[in-house]
Amino acid sequence: MTRSVIITGPGFQDHDVVYTYYRLREAHHHVDVATKAAGAVAGKYGVPLPMDKTAAPLISFDDLDPATYDLVVLTGGHEAPDRVRQDRTVLAFVRAMAEQGKIVAGLCHGPWIMISAGVMKGRRACAYPGLRDDMVNSGALVEDAEVVVDGNIITCSYYGHVGTFMRAVLHETERVATAPRRIAS
Protein backbone atom coordinates (compact mmCIF):
# COMPACT_ATOMS: atom_id res chain seq x y z
CA MET A 1 0.00 0.00 0.00
CA THR A 2 1.27 3.44 -0.91
CA ARG A 3 1.82 5.68 2.10
CA SER A 4 1.16 9.39 1.68
CA VAL A 5 1.31 12.37 3.99
CA ILE A 6 -0.32 15.77 3.61
CA ILE A 7 1.51 18.50 5.53
CA THR A 8 -0.43 21.59 6.53
CA GLY A 9 -1.24 24.07 9.28
CA PRO A 10 -3.74 26.70 10.43
CA GLY A 11 -5.44 28.60 7.63
CA PHE A 12 -4.90 25.90 4.98
CA GLN A 13 -6.79 26.13 1.70
CA ASP A 14 -9.76 23.89 2.49
CA HIS A 15 -10.23 22.74 -1.13
CA ASP A 16 -6.62 21.55 -1.34
CA VAL A 17 -6.70 19.36 1.74
CA VAL A 18 -10.21 17.96 1.29
CA TYR A 19 -9.73 17.00 -2.37
CA THR A 20 -6.22 15.58 -2.06
CA TYR A 21 -7.06 13.62 1.10
CA TYR A 22 -10.15 11.90 -0.27
CA ARG A 23 -8.63 11.38 -3.73
CA LEU A 24 -5.60 9.63 -2.20
CA ARG A 25 -7.88 7.46 -0.06
CA GLU A 26 -9.96 6.64 -3.13
CA ALA A 27 -6.72 5.45 -4.78
CA HIS A 28 -6.13 3.14 -1.78
CA HIS A 29 -3.29 5.12 -0.26
CA HIS A 30 -2.74 5.14 3.48
CA VAL A 31 -3.00 8.89 4.19
CA ASP A 32 -1.66 10.74 7.20
CA VAL A 33 -2.16 14.43 7.82
CA ALA A 34 0.66 16.16 9.68
CA THR A 35 0.40 19.39 11.66
CA LYS A 36 2.66 21.00 14.25
CA ALA A 37 2.49 18.88 17.41
CA ALA A 38 -0.44 16.98 15.81
CA GLY A 39 -2.61 19.92 16.80
CA ALA A 40 -6.13 20.29 15.45
CA VAL A 41 -6.33 23.14 12.93
CA ALA A 42 -9.00 24.77 10.79
CA GLY A 43 -8.86 25.81 7.17
CA LYS A 44 -9.40 29.26 5.76
CA TYR A 45 -13.11 28.49 5.32
CA GLY A 46 -13.52 26.50 8.54
CA VAL A 47 -12.90 22.87 7.55
CA PRO A 48 -11.51 21.18 10.69
CA LEU A 49 -8.64 18.71 10.83
CA PRO A 50 -9.14 15.90 11.47
CA MET A 51 -11.96 16.14 8.94
CA ASP A 52 -14.38 13.46 10.03
CA LYS A 53 -14.89 10.44 12.27
CA THR A 54 -13.27 8.11 9.70
CA ALA A 55 -10.04 10.13 9.62
CA ALA A 56 -6.99 8.85 11.46
CA PRO A 57 -5.60 11.07 14.21
CA LEU A 58 -3.28 13.81 13.00
CA ILE A 59 0.44 13.16 13.26
CA SER A 60 3.10 15.56 14.45
CA PHE A 61 5.82 17.07 12.29
CA ASP A 62 8.20 15.29 14.69
CA ASP A 63 6.82 11.93 13.48
CA LEU A 64 7.69 12.55 9.82
CA ASP A 65 10.12 9.92 8.57
CA PRO A 66 11.01 9.63 4.88
CA ALA A 67 11.38 5.85 5.27
CA THR A 68 7.64 5.71 6.04
CA TYR A 69 6.27 7.59 3.01
CA ASP A 70 6.19 7.34 -0.77
CA LEU A 71 4.55 10.75 -1.32
CA VAL A 72 4.29 14.10 0.42
CA VAL A 73 1.61 16.60 -0.60
CA LEU A 74 2.15 20.23 0.41
CA THR A 75 -1.14 22.08 0.24
CA GLY A 76 -1.82 25.76 -0.17
CA GLY A 77 -3.60 28.68 1.35
CA HIS A 78 -0.96 31.32 1.91
CA GLU A 79 -1.13 31.20 5.73
CA ALA A 80 -0.47 27.49 6.31
CA PRO A 81 2.54 27.05 3.97
CA ASP A 82 4.11 30.25 5.29
CA ARG A 83 3.94 28.88 8.84
CA VAL A 84 4.96 25.33 7.89
CA ARG A 85 8.03 26.43 5.91
CA GLN A 86 9.50 27.84 9.10
CA ASP A 87 9.66 24.38 10.70
CA ARG A 88 13.14 22.83 10.28
CA THR A 89 11.80 19.30 10.82
CA VAL A 90 9.42 19.67 7.88
CA LEU A 91 12.14 21.16 5.68
CA ALA A 92 14.53 18.30 6.45
CA PHE A 93 11.75 15.78 5.72
CA VAL A 94 10.85 17.39 2.37
CA ARG A 95 14.52 17.61 1.38
CA ALA A 96 15.09 13.93 2.27
CA MET A 97 12.00 12.85 0.32
CA ALA A 98 13.24 14.74 -2.74
CA GLU A 99 16.79 13.40 -2.41
CA GLN A 100 15.48 9.82 -2.12
CA GLY A 101 13.49 10.21 -5.34
CA LYS A 102 10.15 10.06 -3.60
CA ILE A 103 7.29 12.20 -4.87
CA VAL A 104 7.19 15.76 -3.51
CA ALA A 105 4.07 17.55 -4.71
CA GLY A 106 3.12 21.16 -4.01
CA LEU A 107 -0.20 22.79 -4.78
CA CYS A 108 -0.80 26.56 -5.07
CA HIS A 109 1.27 28.09 -2.19
CA GLY A 110 2.47 24.65 -1.00
CA PRO A 111 5.66 24.95 -3.09
CA TRP A 112 6.79 27.69 -0.68
CA ILE A 113 7.76 24.78 1.57
CA MET A 114 9.67 23.17 -1.30
CA ILE A 115 11.51 26.45 -1.91
CA SER A 116 12.47 26.75 1.76
CA ALA A 117 13.60 23.11 1.76
CA GLY A 118 15.99 23.98 -1.08
CA VAL A 119 14.66 21.43 -3.58
CA MET A 120 13.63 23.70 -6.46
CA LYS A 121 16.96 24.93 -7.88
CA GLY A 122 17.26 23.87 -11.51
CA ARG A 123 13.86 22.15 -11.46
CA ARG A 124 11.03 22.86 -13.89
CA ALA A 125 7.95 24.17 -12.07
CA CYS A 126 4.84 26.28 -12.34
CA ALA A 127 3.73 28.81 -9.76
CA TYR A 128 0.74 30.64 -8.37
CA PRO A 129 1.13 34.30 -9.53
CA GLY A 130 1.90 35.53 -5.98
CA LEU A 131 4.58 32.84 -5.62
CA ARG A 132 6.23 33.26 -9.03
CA ASP A 133 9.02 35.62 -7.90
CA ASP A 134 9.91 33.32 -5.00
CA MET A 135 10.02 30.34 -7.35
CA VAL A 136 12.25 32.22 -9.84
CA ASN A 137 14.51 33.41 -7.01
CA SER A 138 14.85 29.81 -5.79
CA GLY A 139 16.47 28.92 -9.11
CA ALA A 140 13.48 27.03 -10.50
CA LEU A 141 12.74 27.15 -14.22
CA VAL A 142 9.20 28.53 -14.13
CA GLU A 143 6.75 27.59 -16.87
CA ASP A 144 3.31 29.02 -17.54
CA ALA A 145 1.31 25.84 -16.91
CA GLU A 146 -1.37 24.35 -14.70
CA VAL A 147 0.81 21.45 -13.54
CA VAL A 148 4.48 20.66 -14.13
CA VAL A 149 6.10 17.28 -13.48
CA ASP A 150 9.90 17.29 -13.27
CA GLY A 151 10.90 13.80 -12.20
CA ASN A 152 9.76 13.38 -8.61
CA ILE A 153 8.88 17.07 -8.17
CA ILE A 154 5.30 18.09 -9.04
CA THR A 155 3.93 21.62 -8.85
CA CYS A 156 0.46 23.03 -9.45
CA SER A 157 -0.24 26.72 -10.00
CA TYR A 158 -3.77 26.99 -8.56
CA TYR A 159 -6.26 24.88 -6.63
CA GLY A 160 -8.68 25.09 -9.55
CA HIS A 161 -6.33 22.64 -11.29
CA VAL A 162 -6.33 20.11 -8.42
CA GLY A 163 -7.91 17.40 -10.59
CA THR A 164 -5.06 17.60 -13.11
CA PHE A 165 -2.58 17.82 -10.23
CA MET A 166 -3.89 14.68 -8.56
CA ARG A 167 -3.91 12.71 -11.81
CA ALA A 168 -0.21 13.62 -12.21
CA VAL A 169 0.54 12.81 -8.55
CA LEU A 170 -1.12 9.39 -8.73
CA HIS A 171 0.50 8.58 -12.08
CA GLU A 172 3.99 9.54 -10.89
CA THR A 173 3.58 7.74 -7.56
CA GLU A 174 2.61 4.57 -9.42
CA ARG A 175 5.48 5.03 -11.89
CA VAL A 176 8.03 5.35 -9.07
CA ALA A 177 6.53 2.39 -7.17
CA THR A 178 6.75 0.10 -10.20
CA ALA A 179 10.13 1.28 -11.55
CA PRO A 180 12.91 -1.27 -11.46
CA ARG A 181 15.14 -0.76 -8.42
CA ARG A 182 18.86 -0.38 -9.00
CA ILE A 183 20.98 -2.48 -6.70
CA ALA A 184 24.10 -0.73 -5.47
CA SER A 185 27.26 -2.68 -6.20
PDB file of C-alpha atoms in Angstrom:
ATOM      1  CA  MET A   1       0.000   0.000   0.000  1.00  0.00           C
ATOM      2  CA  THR A   2       1.271   3.441  -0.913  1.00  0.00           C
ATOM      3  CA  ARG A   3       1.816   5.675   2.105  1.00  0.00           C
ATOM      4  CA  SER A   4       1.160   9.387   1.679  1.00  0.00           C
ATOM      5  CA  VAL A   5       1.309  12.372   3.991  1.00  0.00           C
ATOM      6  CA  ILE A   6      -0.322  15.775   3.611  1.00  0.00           C
ATOM      7  CA  ILE A   7       1.507  18.497   5.532  1.00  0.00           C
ATOM      8  CA  THR A   8      -0.427  21.593   6.534  1.00  0.00           C
ATOM      9  CA  GLY A   9      -1.241  24.073   9.276  1.00  0.00           C
ATOM     10  CA  PRO A  10      -3.743  26.698  10.428  1.00  0.00           C
ATOM     11  CA  GLY A  11      -5.443  28.600   7.627  1.00  0.00           C
ATOM     12  CA  PHE A  12      -4.903  25.903   4.979  1.00  0.00           C
ATOM     13  CA  GLN A  13      -6.794  26.127   1.699  1.00  0.00           C
ATOM     14  CA  ASP A  14      -9.758  23.895   2.486  1.00  0.00           C
ATOM     15  CA  HIS A  15     -10.232  22.743  -1.133  1.00  0.00           C
ATOM     16  CA  ASP A  16      -6.616  21.551  -1.344  1.00  0.00           C
ATOM     17  CA  VAL A  17      -6.698  19.364   1.735  1.00  0.00           C
ATOM     18  CA  VAL A  18     -10.205  17.955   1.287  1.00  0.00           C
ATOM     19  CA  TYR A  19      -9.729  17.003  -2.375  1.00  0.00           C
ATOM     20  CA  THR A  20      -6.218  15.577  -2.058  1.00  0.00           C
ATOM     21  CA  TYR A  21      -7.060  13.622   1.101  1.00  0.00           C
ATOM     22  CA  TYR A  22     -10.150  11.897  -0.270  1.00  0.00           C
ATOM     23  CA  ARG A  23      -8.630  11.381  -3.734  1.00  0.00           C
ATOM     24  CA  LEU A  24      -5.601   9.625  -2.197  1.00  0.00           C
ATOM     25  CA  ARG A  25      -7.877   7.464  -0.063  1.00  0.00           C
ATOM     26  CA  GLU A  26      -9.957   6.637  -3.126  1.00  0.00           C
ATOM     27  CA  ALA A  27      -6.721   5.447  -4.779  1.00  0.00           C
ATOM     28  CA  HIS A  28      -6.134   3.141  -1.780  1.00  0.00           C
ATOM     29  CA  HIS A  29      -3.286   5.121  -0.256  1.00  0.00           C
ATOM     30  CA  HIS A  30      -2.745   5.140   3.479  1.00  0.00           C
ATOM     31  CA  VAL A  31      -2.996   8.890   4.186  1.00  0.00           C
ATOM     32  CA  ASP A  32      -1.656  10.738   7.205  1.00  0.00           C
ATOM     33  CA  VAL A  33      -2.156  14.432   7.818  1.00  0.00           C
ATOM     34  CA  ALA A  34       0.655  16.164   9.677  1.00  0.00           C
ATOM     35  CA  THR A  35       0.404  19.387  11.662  1.00  0.00           C
ATOM     36  CA  LYS A  36       2.662  20.998  14.246  1.00  0.00           C
ATOM     37  CA  ALA A  37       2.493  18.883  17.413  1.00  0.00           C
ATOM     38  CA  ALA A  38      -0.445  16.982  15.811  1.00  0.00           C
ATOM     39  CA  GLY A  39      -2.611  19.919  16.799  1.00  0.00           C
ATOM     40  CA  ALA A  40      -6.130  20.293  15.448  1.00  0.00           C
ATOM     41  CA  VAL A  41      -6.334  23.142  12.929  1.00  0.00           C
ATOM     42  CA  ALA A  42      -9.004  24.767  10.791  1.00  0.00           C
ATOM     43  CA  GLY A  43      -8.857  25.812   7.171  1.00  0.00           C
ATOM     44  CA  LYS A  44      -9.395  29.264   5.759  1.00  0.00           C
ATOM     45  CA  TYR A  45     -13.107  28.494   5.323  1.00  0.00           C
ATOM     46  CA  GLY A  46     -13.522  26.504   8.538  1.00  0.00           C
ATOM     47  CA  VAL A  47     -12.895  22.870   7.555  1.00  0.00           C
ATOM     48  CA  PRO A  48     -11.511  21.182  10.686  1.00  0.00           C
ATOM     49  CA  LEU A  49      -8.638  18.708  10.831  1.00  0.00           C
ATOM     50  CA  PRO A  50      -9.138  15.904  11.474  1.00  0.00           C
ATOM     51  CA  MET A  51     -11.964  16.136   8.935  1.00  0.00           C
ATOM     52  CA  ASP A  52     -14.384  13.457  10.025  1.00  0.00           C
ATOM     53  CA  LYS A  53     -14.890  10.436  12.266  1.00  0.00           C
ATOM     54  CA  THR A  54     -13.267   8.113   9.704  1.00  0.00           C
ATOM     55  CA  ALA A  55     -10.039  10.128   9.621  1.00  0.00           C
ATOM     56  CA  ALA A  56      -6.989   8.849  11.458  1.00  0.00           C
ATOM     57  CA  PRO A  57      -5.603  11.074  14.206  1.00  0.00           C
ATOM     58  CA  LEU A  58      -3.277  13.812  13.004  1.00  0.00           C
ATOM     59  CA  ILE A  59       0.444  13.158  13.258  1.00  0.00           C
ATOM     60  CA  SER A  60       3.103  15.558  14.447  1.00  0.00           C
ATOM     61  CA  PHE A  61       5.817  17.068  12.288  1.00  0.00           C
ATOM     62  CA  ASP A  62       8.197  15.289  14.691  1.00  0.00           C
ATOM     63  CA  ASP A  63       6.824  11.928  13.477  1.00  0.00           C
ATOM     64  CA  LEU A  64       7.686  12.551   9.822  1.00  0.00           C
ATOM     65  CA  ASP A  65      10.120   9.924   8.568  1.00  0.00           C
ATOM     66  CA  PRO A  66      11.013   9.635   4.879  1.00  0.00           C
ATOM     67  CA  ALA A  67      11.376   5.855   5.272  1.00  0.00           C
ATOM     68  CA  THR A  68       7.641   5.713   6.042  1.00  0.00           C
ATOM     69  CA  TYR A  69       6.268   7.594   3.014  1.00  0.00           C
ATOM     70  CA  ASP A  70       6.185   7.343  -0.773  1.00  0.00           C
ATOM     71  CA  LEU A  71       4.551  10.747  -1.324  1.00  0.00           C
ATOM     72  CA  VAL A  72       4.294  14.096   0.422  1.00  0.00           C
ATOM     73  CA  VAL A  73       1.610  16.604  -0.598  1.00  0.00           C
ATOM     74  CA  LEU A  74       2.147  20.230   0.410  1.00  0.00           C
ATOM     75  CA  THR A  75      -1.141  22.081   0.245  1.00  0.00           C
ATOM     76  CA  GLY A  76      -1.817  25.756  -0.171  1.00  0.00           C
ATOM     77  CA  GLY A  77      -3.599  28.676   1.347  1.00  0.00           C
ATOM     78  CA  HIS A  78      -0.960  31.324   1.915  1.00  0.00           C
ATOM     79  CA  GLU A  79      -1.128  31.198   5.727  1.00  0.00           C
ATOM     80  CA  ALA A  80      -0.472  27.490   6.311  1.00  0.00           C
ATOM     81  CA  PRO A  81       2.535  27.046   3.975  1.00  0.00           C
ATOM     82  CA  ASP A  82       4.114  30.255   5.287  1.00  0.00           C
ATOM     83  CA  ARG A  83       3.938  28.878   8.840  1.00  0.00           C
ATOM     84  CA  VAL A  84       4.957  25.334   7.888  1.00  0.00           C
ATOM     85  CA  ARG A  85       8.033  26.432   5.909  1.00  0.00           C
ATOM     86  CA  GLN A  86       9.505  27.844   9.104  1.00  0.00           C
ATOM     87  CA  ASP A  87       9.663  24.385  10.701  1.00  0.00           C
ATOM     88  CA  ARG A  88      13.138  22.829  10.283  1.00  0.00           C
ATOM     89  CA  THR A  89      11.804  19.300  10.821  1.00  0.00           C
ATOM     90  CA  VAL A  90       9.416  19.666   7.880  1.00  0.00           C
ATOM     91  CA  LEU A  91      12.137  21.163   5.679  1.00  0.00           C
ATOM     92  CA  ALA A  92      14.526  18.298   6.454  1.00  0.00           C
ATOM     93  CA  PHE A  93      11.753  15.780   5.717  1.00  0.00           C
ATOM     94  CA  VAL A  94      10.849  17.387   2.372  1.00  0.00           C
ATOM     95  CA  ARG A  95      14.524  17.610   1.382  1.00  0.00           C
ATOM     96  CA  ALA A  96      15.086  13.934   2.270  1.00  0.00           C
ATOM     97  CA  MET A  97      11.998  12.847   0.325  1.00  0.00           C
ATOM     98  CA  ALA A  98      13.245  14.739  -2.745  1.00  0.00           C
ATOM     99  CA  GLU A  99      16.787  13.397  -2.414  1.00  0.00           C
ATOM    100  CA  GLN A 100      15.477   9.824  -2.121  1.00  0.00           C
ATOM    101  CA  GLY A 101      13.492  10.206  -5.341  1.00  0.00           C
ATOM    102  CA  LYS A 102      10.152  10.064  -3.598  1.00  0.00           C
ATOM    103  CA  ILE A 103       7.289  12.198  -4.869  1.00  0.00           C
ATOM    104  CA  VAL A 104       7.189  15.759  -3.506  1.00  0.00           C
ATOM    105  CA  ALA A 105       4.067  17.547  -4.711  1.00  0.00           C
ATOM    106  CA  GLY A 106       3.121  21.162  -4.013  1.00  0.00           C
ATOM    107  CA  LEU A 107      -0.204  22.794  -4.776  1.00  0.00           C
ATOM    108  CA  CYS A 108      -0.802  26.563  -5.069  1.00  0.00           C
ATOM    109  CA  HIS A 109       1.269  28.092  -2.190  1.00  0.00           C
ATOM    110  CA  GLY A 110       2.471  24.647  -1.002  1.00  0.00           C
ATOM    111  CA  PRO A 111       5.662  24.947  -3.091  1.00  0.00           C
ATOM    112  CA  TRP A 112       6.790  27.690  -0.685  1.00  0.00           C
ATOM    113  CA  ILE A 113       7.758  24.777   1.573  1.00  0.00           C
ATOM    114  CA  MET A 114       9.672  23.169  -1.298  1.00  0.00           C
ATOM    115  CA  ILE A 115      11.513  26.448  -1.910  1.00  0.00           C
ATOM    116  CA  SER A 116      12.469  26.754   1.765  1.00  0.00           C
ATOM    117  CA  ALA A 117      13.602  23.112   1.764  1.00  0.00           C
ATOM    118  CA  GLY A 118      15.987  23.977  -1.083  1.00  0.00           C
ATOM    119  CA  VAL A 119      14.660  21.430  -3.580  1.00  0.00           C
ATOM    120  CA  MET A 120      13.634  23.704  -6.463  1.00  0.00           C
ATOM    121  CA  LYS A 121      16.964  24.929  -7.875  1.00  0.00           C
ATOM    122  CA  GLY A 122      17.263  23.870 -11.514  1.00  0.00           C
ATOM    123  CA  ARG A 123      13.860  22.146 -11.463  1.00  0.00           C
ATOM    124  CA  ARG A 124      11.031  22.858 -13.886  1.00  0.00           C
ATOM    125  CA  ALA A 125       7.946  24.172 -12.072  1.00  0.00           C
ATOM    126  CA  CYS A 126       4.835  26.279 -12.338  1.00  0.00           C
ATOM    127  CA  ALA A 127       3.729  28.812  -9.760  1.00  0.00           C
ATOM    128  CA  TYR A 128       0.736  30.640  -8.374  1.00  0.00           C
ATOM    129  CA  PRO A 129       1.128  34.296  -9.526  1.00  0.00           C
ATOM    130  CA  GLY A 130       1.899  35.528  -5.976  1.00  0.00           C
ATOM    131  CA  LEU A 131       4.582  32.844  -5.623  1.00  0.00           C
ATOM    132  CA  ARG A 132       6.230  33.260  -9.029  1.00  0.00           C
ATOM    133  CA  ASP A 133       9.018  35.622  -7.902  1.00  0.00           C
ATOM    134  CA  ASP A 134       9.906  33.321  -4.997  1.00  0.00           C
ATOM    135  CA  MET A 135      10.021  30.344  -7.353  1.00  0.00           C
ATOM    136  CA  VAL A 136      12.247  32.216  -9.839  1.00  0.00           C
ATOM    137  CA  ASN A 137      14.510  33.415  -7.014  1.00  0.00           C
ATOM    138  CA  SER A 138      14.848  29.812  -5.791  1.00  0.00           C
ATOM    139  CA  GLY A 139      16.472  28.923  -9.106  1.00  0.00           C
ATOM    140  CA  ALA A 140      13.484  27.035 -10.503  1.00  0.00           C
ATOM    141  CA  LEU A 141      12.741  27.149 -14.218  1.00  0.00           C
ATOM    142  CA  VAL A 142       9.200  28.526 -14.129  1.00  0.00           C
ATOM    143  CA  GLU A 143       6.746  27.592 -16.870  1.00  0.00           C
ATOM    144  CA  ASP A 144       3.308  29.022 -17.540  1.00  0.00           C
ATOM    145  CA  ALA A 145       1.314  25.841 -16.914  1.00  0.00           C
ATOM    146  CA  GLU A 146      -1.374  24.347 -14.695  1.00  0.00           C
ATOM    147  CA  VAL A 147       0.809  21.446 -13.538  1.00  0.00           C
ATOM    148  CA  VAL A 148       4.481  20.657 -14.127  1.00  0.00           C
ATOM    149  CA  VAL A 149       6.104  17.285 -13.477  1.00  0.00           C
ATOM    150  CA  ASP A 150       9.900  17.291 -13.273  1.00  0.00           C
ATOM    151  CA  GLY A 151      10.898  13.804 -12.198  1.00  0.00           C
ATOM    152  CA  ASN A 152       9.759  13.379  -8.611  1.00  0.00           C
ATOM    153  CA  ILE A 153       8.876  17.074  -8.173  1.00  0.00           C
ATOM    154  CA  ILE A 154       5.304  18.089  -9.044  1.00  0.00           C
ATOM    155  CA  THR A 155       3.927  21.624  -8.853  1.00  0.00           C
ATOM    156  CA  CYS A 156       0.456  23.030  -9.454  1.00  0.00           C
ATOM    157  CA  SER A 157      -0.240  26.725 -10.000  1.00  0.00           C
ATOM    158  CA  TYR A 158      -3.766  26.989  -8.560  1.00  0.00           C
ATOM    159  CA  TYR A 159      -6.265  24.880  -6.631  1.00  0.00           C
ATOM    160  CA  GLY A 160      -8.676  25.091  -9.548  1.00  0.00           C
ATOM    161  CA  HIS A 161      -6.326  22.639 -11.286  1.00  0.00           C
ATOM    162  CA  VAL A 162      -6.327  20.115  -8.419  1.00  0.00           C
ATOM    163  CA  GLY A 163      -7.906  17.405 -10.590  1.00  0.00           C
ATOM    164  CA  THR A 164      -5.062  17.599 -13.115  1.00  0.00           C
ATOM    165  CA  PHE A 165      -2.581  17.823 -10.234  1.00  0.00           C
ATOM    166  CA  MET A 166      -3.886  14.682  -8.556  1.00  0.00           C
ATOM    167  CA  ARG A 167      -3.907  12.712 -11.812  1.00  0.00           C
ATOM    168  CA  ALA A 168      -0.209  13.620 -12.205  1.00  0.00           C
ATOM    169  CA  VAL A 169       0.539  12.812  -8.546  1.00  0.00           C
ATOM    170  CA  LEU A 170      -1.119   9.394  -8.734  1.00  0.00           C
ATOM    171  CA  HIS A 171       0.500   8.577 -12.078  1.00  0.00           C
ATOM    172  CA  GLU A 172       3.992   9.537 -10.889  1.00  0.00           C
ATOM    173  CA  THR A 173       3.579   7.745  -7.563  1.00  0.00           C
ATOM    174  CA  GLU A 174       2.615   4.570  -9.420  1.00  0.00           C
ATOM    175  CA  ARG A 175       5.484   5.028 -11.889  1.00  0.00           C
ATOM    176  CA  VAL A 176       8.031   5.347  -9.065  1.00  0.00           C
ATOM    177  CA  ALA A 177       6.529   2.390  -7.174  1.00  0.00           C
ATOM    178  CA  THR A 178       6.754   0.098 -10.203  1.00  0.00           C
ATOM    179  CA  ALA A 179      10.131   1.280 -11.553  1.00  0.00           C
ATOM    180  CA  PRO A 180      12.905  -1.271 -11.456  1.00  0.00           C
ATOM    181  CA  ARG A 181      15.143  -0.761  -8.423  1.00  0.00           C
ATOM    182  CA  ARG A 182      18.856  -0.382  -8.999  1.00  0.00           C
ATOM    183  CA  ILE A 183      20.980  -2.476  -6.702  1.00  0.00           C
ATOM    184  CA  ALA A 184      24.096  -0.731  -5.467  1.00  0.00           C
ATOM    185  CA  SER A 185      27.264  -2.684  -6.204  1.00  0.00           C
TER     186      SER A 185
END
